[in-house]
């Protein structure tokens, strides 16, 4: 098979290659194991480690983490604290945006989060699954469903992340 490139096609290819090299655009296939390993590293010495949040699954357009429900995350009535649920949602939603950026050149910041708590939980495990709703160049919108072991909805959350260029130190 041979390709016959016109001058316009050669110019377009040249421009695309230049943009890729200049902007350090990542063009790679999604790697689940690498994503989960990176999430594990990012959690060290953070709130996620304190709350025992563990990232357990990832795929194109989603990321899932789990968090144990125990006295460490209870409010005074012995129930899962809404703030702990929001911490899980923000952790998984922010980390999920890292799938779409080059973390060497860009970083993610959560700029808005909302949560509706629909069911209480005293013990066991909760799971936060972030699914992409909108993936723009600079803004990502995620829905995070927090469920229990029986797939019952505990909280429904939404986070908006902004993608920023890293500043040189």
mmCIF file with all atom_site columns, C-alpha atoms in Angstrom:
data_model
loop_
_atom_site.group_PDB
_atom_site.id
_atom_site.type_symbol
_atom_site.label_atom_id
_atom_site.label_alt_id
_atom_site.label_comp_id
_atom_site.label_asym_id
_atom_site.label_entity_id
_atom_site.label_seq_id
_atom_site.pdbx_PDB_ins_code
_atom_site.Cartn_x
_atom_site.Cartn_y
_atom_site.Cartn_z
_atom_site.occupancy
_atom_site.B_iso_or_equiv
_atom_site.pdbx_formal_charge
_atom_site.auth_seq_id
_atom_site.auth_comp_id
_atom_site.auth_asym_id
_atom_site.auth_atom_id
_atom_site.pdbx_PDB_model_num
ATOM 1   C CA . UNK A 1 1   ? 0.000   0.000  0.000  1.00 0.00 ? 1   UNK A CA 1
ATOM 2   C CA . UNK A 1 2   ? 1.401   3.404  -0.885 1.00 0.00 ? 2   UNK A CA 1
ATOM 3   C CA . UNK A 1 3   ? 0.295   6.846  0.221  1.00 0.00 ? 3   UNK A CA 1
ATOM 4   C CA . UNK A 1 4   ? 0.336   9.846  -2.047 1.00 0.00 ? 4   UNK A CA 1
ATOM 5   C CA . UNK A 1 5   ? 0.589   12.975 0.073  1.00 0.00 ? 5   UNK A CA 1
ATOM 6   C CA . UNK A 1 6   ? -0.267  16.262 -1.543 1.00 0.00 ? 6   UNK A CA 1
ATOM 7   C CA . UNK A 1 7   ? 1.610   19.389 -0.466 1.00 0.00 ? 7   UNK A CA 1
ATOM 8   C CA . UNK A 1 8   ? -1.372  20.341 1.724  1.00 0.00 ? 8   UNK A CA 1
ATOM 9   C CA . UNK A 1 9   ? -1.326  16.964 3.487  1.00 0.00 ? 9   UNK A CA 1
ATOM 10  C CA . UNK A 1 10  ? 2.431   17.202 4.061  1.00 0.00 ? 10  UNK A CA 1
ATOM 11  C CA . UNK A 1 11  ? 1.981   20.678 5.519  1.00 0.00 ? 11  UNK A CA 1
ATOM 12  C CA . UNK A 1 12  ? -0.860  19.505 7.779  1.00 0.00 ? 12  UNK A CA 1
ATOM 13  C CA . UNK A 1 13  ? 1.212   16.550 9.043  1.00 0.00 ? 13  UNK A CA 1
ATOM 14  C CA . UNK A 1 14  ? 4.170   18.835 9.660  1.00 0.00 ? 14  UNK A CA 1
ATOM 15  C CA . UNK A 1 15  ? 2.017   21.288 11.625 1.00 0.00 ? 15  UNK A CA 1
ATOM 16  C CA . UNK A 1 16  ? 0.460   18.498 13.716 1.00 0.00 ? 16  UNK A CA 1
ATOM 17  C CA . UNK A 1 17  ? 3.857   16.998 14.561 1.00 0.00 ? 17  UNK A CA 1
ATOM 18  C CA . UNK A 1 18  ? 5.164   20.442 15.518 1.00 0.00 ? 18  UNK A CA 1
ATOM 19  C CA . UNK A 1 19  ? 2.164   21.064 17.786 1.00 0.00 ? 19  UNK A CA 1
ATOM 20  C CA . UNK A 1 20  ? 2.538   17.681 19.435 1.00 0.00 ? 20  UNK A CA 1
ATOM 21  C CA . UNK A 1 21  ? 6.228   18.267 20.132 1.00 0.00 ? 21  UNK A CA 1
ATOM 22  C CA . UNK A 1 22  ? 5.829   21.930 21.150 1.00 0.00 ? 22  UNK A CA 1
ATOM 23  C CA . UNK A 1 23  ? 2.857   21.454 23.479 1.00 0.00 ? 23  UNK A CA 1
ATOM 24  C CA . UNK A 1 24  ? 3.981   18.020 24.729 1.00 0.00 ? 24  UNK A CA 1
ATOM 25  C CA . UNK A 1 25  ? 0.561   16.600 23.904 1.00 0.00 ? 25  UNK A CA 1
ATOM 26  C CA . UNK A 1 26  ? 0.097   13.077 25.217 1.00 0.00 ? 26  UNK A CA 1
ATOM 27  C CA . UNK A 1 27  ? -1.074  10.573 22.662 1.00 0.00 ? 27  UNK A CA 1
ATOM 28  C CA . UNK A 1 28  ? -1.248  7.190  24.317 1.00 0.00 ? 28  UNK A CA 1
ATOM 29  C CA . UNK A 1 29  ? -3.644  4.408  25.078 1.00 0.00 ? 29  UNK A CA 1
ATOM 30  C CA . UNK A 1 30  ? -5.267  4.283  28.503 1.00 0.00 ? 30  UNK A CA 1
ATOM 31  C CA . UNK A 1 31  ? -3.449  1.944  30.897 1.00 0.00 ? 31  UNK A CA 1
ATOM 32  C CA . UNK A 1 32  ? -5.596  0.852  33.868 1.00 0.00 ? 32  UNK A CA 1
ATOM 33  C CA . UNK A 1 33  ? -2.733  -0.525 35.970 1.00 0.00 ? 33  UNK A CA 1
ATOM 34  C CA . UNK A 1 34  ? -0.584  2.583  35.511 1.00 0.00 ? 34  UNK A CA 1
ATOM 35  C CA . UNK A 1 35  ? -3.518  4.814  36.453 1.00 0.00 ? 35  UNK A CA 1
ATOM 36  C CA . UNK A 1 36  ? -4.252  2.837  39.634 1.00 0.00 ? 36  UNK A CA 1
ATOM 37  C CA . UNK A 1 37  ? -0.566  2.749  40.592 1.00 0.00 ? 37  UNK A CA 1
ATOM 38  C CA . UNK A 1 38  ? -0.264  6.519  40.087 1.00 0.00 ? 38  UNK A CA 1
ATOM 39  C CA . UNK A 1 39  ? -3.366  7.097  42.234 1.00 0.00 ? 39  UNK A CA 1
ATOM 40  C CA . UNK A 1 40  ? -1.837  4.974  44.984 1.00 0.00 ? 40  UNK A CA 1
ATOM 41  C CA . UNK A 1 41  ? 1.356   7.093  44.905 1.00 0.00 ? 41  UNK A CA 1
ATOM 42  C CA . UNK A 1 42  ? -0.599  10.372 44.889 1.00 0.00 ? 42  UNK A CA 1
ATOM 43  C CA . UNK A 1 43  ? -2.457  9.293  48.061 1.00 0.00 ? 43  UNK A CA 1
ATOM 44  C CA . UNK A 1 44  ? 0.660   8.910  50.196 1.00 0.00 ? 44  UNK A CA 1
ATOM 45  C CA . UNK A 1 45  ? 0.726   11.347 53.152 1.00 0.00 ? 45  UNK A CA 1
ATOM 46  C CA . UNK A 1 46  ? -2.591  12.965 52.182 1.00 0.00 ? 46  UNK A CA 1
ATOM 47  C CA . UNK A 1 47  ? -6.187  13.105 53.385 1.00 0.00 ? 47  UNK A CA 1
ATOM 48  C CA . UNK A 1 48  ? -6.911  10.140 51.121 1.00 0.00 ? 48  UNK A CA 1
ATOM 49  C CA . UNK A 1 49  ? -4.454  8.008  53.081 1.00 0.00 ? 49  UNK A CA 1
ATOM 50  C CA . UNK A 1 50  ? -5.920  9.239  56.387 1.00 0.00 ? 50  UNK A CA 1
ATOM 51  C CA . UNK A 1 51  ? -9.443  8.269  55.256 1.00 0.00 ? 51  UNK A CA 1
ATOM 52  C CA . UNK A 1 52  ? -8.122  4.969  53.851 1.00 0.00 ? 52  UNK A CA 1
ATOM 53  C CA . UNK A 1 53  ? -9.381  5.776  50.354 1.00 0.00 ? 53  UNK A CA 1
ATOM 54  C CA . UNK A 1 54  ? -8.113  3.200  47.881 1.00 0.00 ? 54  UNK A CA 1
ATOM 55  C CA . UNK A 1 55  ? -8.475  3.398  44.098 1.00 0.00 ? 55  UNK A CA 1
ATOM 56  C CA . UNK A 1 56  ? -9.700  0.028  42.863 1.00 0.00 ? 56  UNK A CA 1
ATOM 57  C CA . UNK A 1 57  ? -10.805 0.317  39.220 1.00 0.00 ? 57  UNK A CA 1
ATOM 58  C CA . UNK A 1 58  ? -10.324 2.545  36.207 1.00 0.00 ? 58  UNK A CA 1
ATOM 59  C CA . UNK A 1 59  ? -11.336 2.617  32.592 1.00 0.00 ? 59  UNK A CA 1
ATOM 60  C CA . UNK A 1 60  ? -11.693 5.116  29.808 1.00 0.00 ? 60  UNK A CA 1
ATOM 61  C CA . UNK A 1 61  ? -13.933 7.818  31.240 1.00 0.00 ? 61  UNK A CA 1
ATOM 62  C CA . UNK A 1 62  ? -14.307 6.484  34.787 1.00 0.00 ? 62  UNK A CA 1
ATOM 63  C CA . UNK A 1 63  ? -12.404 5.927  38.031 1.00 0.00 ? 63  UNK A CA 1
ATOM 64  C CA . UNK A 1 64  ? -13.531 4.045  41.157 1.00 0.00 ? 64  UNK A CA 1
ATOM 65  C CA . UNK A 1 65  ? -12.323 4.207  44.755 1.00 0.00 ? 65  UNK A CA 1
ATOM 66  C CA . UNK A 1 66  ? -13.449 2.684  48.031 1.00 0.00 ? 66  UNK A CA 1
ATOM 67  C CA . UNK A 1 67  ? -13.477 3.999  51.599 1.00 0.00 ? 67  UNK A CA 1
ATOM 68  C CA . UNK A 1 68  ? -14.259 2.092  54.806 1.00 0.00 ? 68  UNK A CA 1
ATOM 69  C CA . UNK A 1 69  ? -17.067 3.418  56.985 1.00 0.00 ? 69  UNK A CA 1
ATOM 70  C CA . UNK A 1 70  ? -15.906 3.331  60.605 1.00 0.00 ? 70  UNK A CA 1
ATOM 71  C CA . UNK A 1 71  ? -15.654 5.784  63.540 1.00 0.00 ? 71  UNK A CA 1
ATOM 72  C CA . UNK A 1 72  ? -12.834 7.619  61.719 1.00 0.00 ? 72  UNK A CA 1
ATOM 73  C CA . UNK A 1 73  ? -15.425 8.967  59.191 1.00 0.00 ? 73  UNK A CA 1
ATOM 74  C CA . UNK A 1 74  ? -18.504 9.155  61.456 1.00 0.00 ? 74  UNK A CA 1
ATOM 75  C CA . UNK A 1 75  ? -20.395 12.243 62.537 1.00 0.00 ? 75  UNK A CA 1
ATOM 76  C CA . UNK A 1 76  ? -21.543 12.408 66.227 1.00 0.00 ? 76  UNK A CA 1
ATOM 77  C CA . UNK A 1 77  ? -24.644 10.249 65.576 1.00 0.00 ? 77  UNK A CA 1
ATOM 78  C CA . UNK A 1 78  ? -22.468 7.347  64.405 1.00 0.00 ? 78  UNK A CA 1
ATOM 79  C CA . UNK A 1 79  ? -23.258 7.773  60.705 1.00 0.00 ? 79  UNK A CA 1
ATOM 80  C CA . UNK A 1 80  ? -21.015 8.410  57.705 1.00 0.00 ? 80  UNK A CA 1
ATOM 81  C CA . UNK A 1 81  ? -20.183 12.118 57.786 1.00 0.00 ? 81  UNK A CA 1
ATOM 82  C CA . UNK A 1 82  ? -21.317 14.034 54.702 1.00 0.00 ? 82  UNK A CA 1
ATOM 83  C CA . UNK A 1 83  ? -17.904 15.725 54.602 1.00 0.00 ? 83  UNK A CA 1
ATOM 84  C CA . UNK A 1 84  ? -16.206 12.334 54.369 1.00 0.00 ? 84  UNK A CA 1
ATOM 85  C CA . UNK A 1 85  ? -18.473 11.449 51.436 1.00 0.00 ? 85  UNK A CA 1
ATOM 86  C CA . UNK A 1 86  ? -17.557 14.731 49.758 1.00 0.00 ? 86  UNK A CA 1
ATOM 87  C CA . UNK A 1 87  ? -13.856 14.054 50.424 1.00 0.00 ? 87  UNK A CA 1
ATOM 88  C CA . UNK A 1 88  ? -14.243 10.687 48.673 1.00 0.00 ? 88  UNK A CA 1
ATOM 89  C CA . UNK A 1 89  ? -16.101 12.335 45.778 1.00 0.00 ? 89  UNK A CA 1
ATOM 90  C CA . UNK A 1 90  ? -13.536 15.098 45.349 1.00 0.00 ? 90  UNK A CA 1
ATOM 91  C CA . UNK A 1 91  ? -10.650 12.648 45.598 1.00 0.00 ? 91  UNK A CA 1
ATOM 92  C CA . UNK A 1 92  ? -11.965 10.317 42.919 1.00 0.00 ? 92  UNK A CA 1
ATOM 93  C CA . UNK A 1 93  ? -13.307 13.131 40.702 1.00 0.00 ? 93  UNK A CA 1
ATOM 94  C CA . UNK A 1 94  ? -10.070 15.121 40.780 1.00 0.00 ? 94  UNK A CA 1
ATOM 95  C CA . UNK A 1 95  ? -7.881  12.063 40.248 1.00 0.00 ? 95  UNK A CA 1
ATOM 96  C CA . UNK A 1 96  ? -10.080 11.025 37.321 1.00 0.00 ? 96  UNK A CA 1
ATOM 97  C CA . UNK A 1 97  ? -9.221  14.250 35.481 1.00 0.00 ? 97  UNK A CA 1
ATOM 98  C CA . UNK A 1 98  ? -5.575  13.216 35.604 1.00 0.00 ? 98  UNK A CA 1
ATOM 99  C CA . UNK A 1 99  ? -6.431  10.569 32.986 1.00 0.00 ? 99  UNK A CA 1
ATOM 100 C CA . UNK A 1 100 ? -6.806  13.324 30.408 1.00 0.00 ? 100 UNK A CA 1
ATOM 101 C CA . UNK A 1 101 ? -3.777  15.508 31.091 1.00 0.00 ? 101 UNK A CA 1
ATOM 102 C CA . UNK A 1 102 ? 0.000   15.321 31.159 1.00 0.00 ? 102 UNK A CA 1
ATOM 103 C CA . UNK A 1 103 ? 0.748   15.712 34.893 1.00 0.00 ? 103 UNK A CA 1
ATOM 104 C CA . UNK A 1 104 ? 4.270   16.908 34.088 1.00 0.00 ? 104 UNK A CA 1
ATOM 105 C CA . UNK A 1 105 ? 2.931   19.996 32.291 1.00 0.00 ? 105 UNK A CA 1
ATOM 106 C CA . UNK A 1 106 ? -0.580  20.455 33.730 1.00 0.00 ? 106 UNK A CA 1
ATOM 107 C CA . UNK A 1 107 ? -2.447  20.073 37.017 1.00 0.00 ? 107 UNK A CA 1
ATOM 108 C CA . UNK A 1 108 ? -6.052  19.794 38.142 1.00 0.00 ? 108 UNK A CA 1
ATOM 109 C CA . UNK A 1 109 ? -7.987  21.887 40.653 1.00 0.00 ? 109 UNK A CA 1
ATOM 110 C CA . UNK A 1 110 ? -11.523 21.253 41.830 1.00 0.00 ? 110 UNK A CA 1
ATOM 111 C CA . UNK A 1 111 ? -13.431 24.532 41.489 1.00 0.00 ? 111 UNK A CA 1
ATOM 112 C CA . UNK A 1 112 ? -16.958 23.442 42.473 1.00 0.00 ? 112 UNK A CA 1
ATOM 113 C CA . UNK A 1 113 ? -18.467 20.402 44.130 1.00 0.00 ? 113 UNK A CA 1
ATOM 114 C CA . UNK A 1 114 ? -22.024 19.559 45.138 1.00 0.00 ? 114 UNK A CA 1
ATOM 115 C CA . UNK A 1 115 ? -23.471 16.577 46.955 1.00 0.00 ? 115 UNK A CA 1
ATOM 116 C CA . UNK A 1 116 ? -26.877 15.154 47.717 1.00 0.00 ? 116 UNK A CA 1
ATOM 117 C CA . UNK A 1 117 ? -26.812 12.636 50.562 1.00 0.00 ? 117 UNK A CA 1
ATOM 118 C CA . UNK A 1 118 ? -29.731 10.244 50.110 1.00 0.00 ? 118 UNK A CA 1
ATOM 119 C CA . UNK A 1 119 ? -29.021 7.340  52.466 1.00 0.00 ? 119 UNK A CA 1
ATOM 120 C CA . UNK A 1 120 ? -27.118 6.924  55.721 1.00 0.00 ? 120 UNK A CA 1
ATOM 121 C CA . UNK A 1 121 ? -24.405 4.372  56.412 1.00 0.00 ? 121 UNK A CA 1
ATOM 122 C CA . UNK A 1 122 ? -22.985 3.180  59.772 1.00 0.00 ? 122 UNK A CA 1
ATOM 123 C CA . UNK A 1 123 ? -20.418 0.534  58.830 1.00 0.00 ? 123 UNK A CA 1
ATOM 124 C CA . UNK A 1 124 ? -18.970 -1.332 55.905 1.00 0.00 ? 124 UNK A CA 1
ATOM 125 C CA . UNK A 1 125 ? -17.594 0.098  52.704 1.00 0.00 ? 125 UNK A CA 1
ATOM 126 C CA . UNK A 1 126 ? -18.612 2.855  50.294 1.00 0.00 ? 126 UNK A CA 1
ATOM 127 C CA . UNK A 1 127 ? -17.531 3.139  46.686 1.00 0.00 ? 127 UNK A CA 1
ATOM 128 C CA . UNK A 1 128 ? -17.156 6.346  44.705 1.00 0.00 ? 128 UNK A CA 1
ATOM 129 C CA . UNK A 1 129 ? -17.319 6.033  40.939 1.00 0.00 ? 129 UNK A CA 1
ATOM 130 C CA . UNK A 1 130 ? -16.544 9.124  38.873 1.00 0.00 ? 130 UNK A CA 1
ATOM 131 C CA . UNK A 1 131 ? -17.859 9.184  35.297 1.00 0.00 ? 131 UNK A CA 1
ATOM 132 C CA . UNK A 1 132 ? -17.041 11.946 32.865 1.00 0.00 ? 132 UNK A CA 1
ATOM 133 C CA . UNK A 1 133 ? -19.943 14.164 31.813 1.00 0.00 ? 133 UNK A CA 1
ATOM 134 C CA . UNK A 1 134 ? -17.971 16.842 29.941 1.00 0.00 ? 134 UNK A CA 1
ATOM 135 C CA . UNK A 1 135 ? -14.307 16.821 28.926 1.00 0.00 ? 135 UNK A CA 1
ATOM 136 C CA . UNK A 1 136 ? -13.208 20.157 27.605 1.00 0.00 ? 136 UNK A CA 1
ATOM 137 C CA . UNK A 1 137 ? -9.690  21.428 27.079 1.00 0.00 ? 137 UNK A CA 1
ATOM 138 C CA . UNK A 1 138 ? -9.713  23.348 30.373 1.00 0.00 ? 138 UNK A CA 1
ATOM 139 C CA . UNK A 1 139 ? -12.842 22.185 32.234 1.00 0.00 ? 139 UNK A CA 1
ATOM 140 C CA . UNK A 1 140 ? -13.903 18.669 33.202 1.00 0.00 ? 140 UNK A CA 1
ATOM 141 C CA . UNK A 1 141 ? -17.301 17.857 34.719 1.00 0.00 ? 141 UNK A CA 1
ATOM 142 C CA . UNK A 1 142 ? -17.725 14.569 36.606 1.00 0.00 ? 142 UNK A CA 1
ATOM 143 C CA . UNK A 1 143 ? -20.641 12.777 38.233 1.00 0.00 ? 143 UNK A CA 1
ATOM 144 C CA . UNK A 1 144 ? -19.651 10.728 41.280 1.00 0.00 ? 144 UNK A CA 1
ATOM 145 C CA . UNK A 1 145 ? -22.041 8.095  42.594 1.00 0.00 ? 145 UNK A CA 1
ATOM 146 C CA . UNK A 1 146 ? -21.254 6.905  46.101 1.00 0.00 ? 146 UNK A CA 1
ATOM 147 C CA . UNK A 1 147 ? -22.781 3.492  46.722 1.00 0.00 ? 147 UNK A CA 1
ATOM 148 C CA . UNK A 1 148 ? -22.556 0.772  49.368 1.00 0.00 ? 148 UNK A CA 1
ATOM 149 C CA . UNK A 1 149 ? -21.768 -2.937 49.114 1.00 0.00 ? 149 UNK A CA 1
ATOM 150 C CA . UNK A 1 150 ? -25.303 -3.604 47.825 1.00 0.00 ? 150 UNK A CA 1
ATOM 151 C CA . UNK A 1 151 ? -25.016 -0.901 45.137 1.00 0.00 ? 151 UNK A CA 1
ATOM 152 C CA . UNK A 1 152 ? -27.483 1.295  47.070 1.00 0.00 ? 152 UNK A CA 1
ATOM 153 C CA . UNK A 1 153 ? -26.990 5.003  46.383 1.00 0.00 ? 153 UNK A CA 1
ATOM 154 C CA . UNK A 1 154 ? -25.577 6.840  49.421 1.00 0.00 ? 154 UNK A CA 1
ATOM 155 C CA . UNK A 1 155 ? -24.669 10.192 47.803 1.00 0.00 ? 155 UNK A CA 1
ATOM 156 C CA . UNK A 1 156 ? -24.816 11.717 44.351 1.00 0.00 ? 156 UNK A CA 1
ATOM 157 C CA . UNK A 1 157 ? -22.089 14.283 43.721 1.00 0.00 ? 157 UNK A CA 1
ATOM 158 C CA . UNK A 1 158 ? -20.843 16.466 40.906 1.00 0.00 ? 158 UNK A CA 1
ATOM 159 C CA . UNK A 1 159 ? -17.429 18.121 40.600 1.00 0.00 ? 159 UNK A CA 1
ATOM 160 C CA . UNK A 1 160 ? -16.085 20.673 38.149 1.00 0.00 ? 160 UNK A CA 1
ATOM 161 C CA . UNK A 1 161 ? -12.315 20.656 37.652 1.00 0.00 ? 161 UNK A CA 1
ATOM 162 C CA . UNK A 1 162 ? -10.146 23.208 35.918 1.00 0.00 ? 162 UNK A CA 1
ATOM 163 C CA . UNK A 1 163 ? -6.957  22.186 34.093 1.00 0.00 ? 163 UNK A CA 1
ATOM 164 C CA . UNK A 1 164 ? -4.057  24.578 34.621 1.00 0.00 ? 164 UNK A CA 1
ATOM 165 C CA . UNK A 1 165 ? -0.545  24.729 33.176 1.00 0.00 ? 165 UNK A CA 1
ATOM 166 C CA . UNK A 1 166 ? 2.056   23.975 35.825 1.00 0.00 ? 166 UNK A CA 1
ATOM 167 C CA . UNK A 1 167 ? 4.055   26.983 36.845 1.00 0.00 ? 167 UNK A CA 1
ATOM 168 C CA . UNK A 1 168 ? 7.802   26.652 36.771 1.00 0.00 ? 168 UNK A CA 1
ATOM 169 C CA . UNK A 1 169 ? 9.433   26.666 40.196 1.00 0.00 ? 169 UNK A CA 1
#
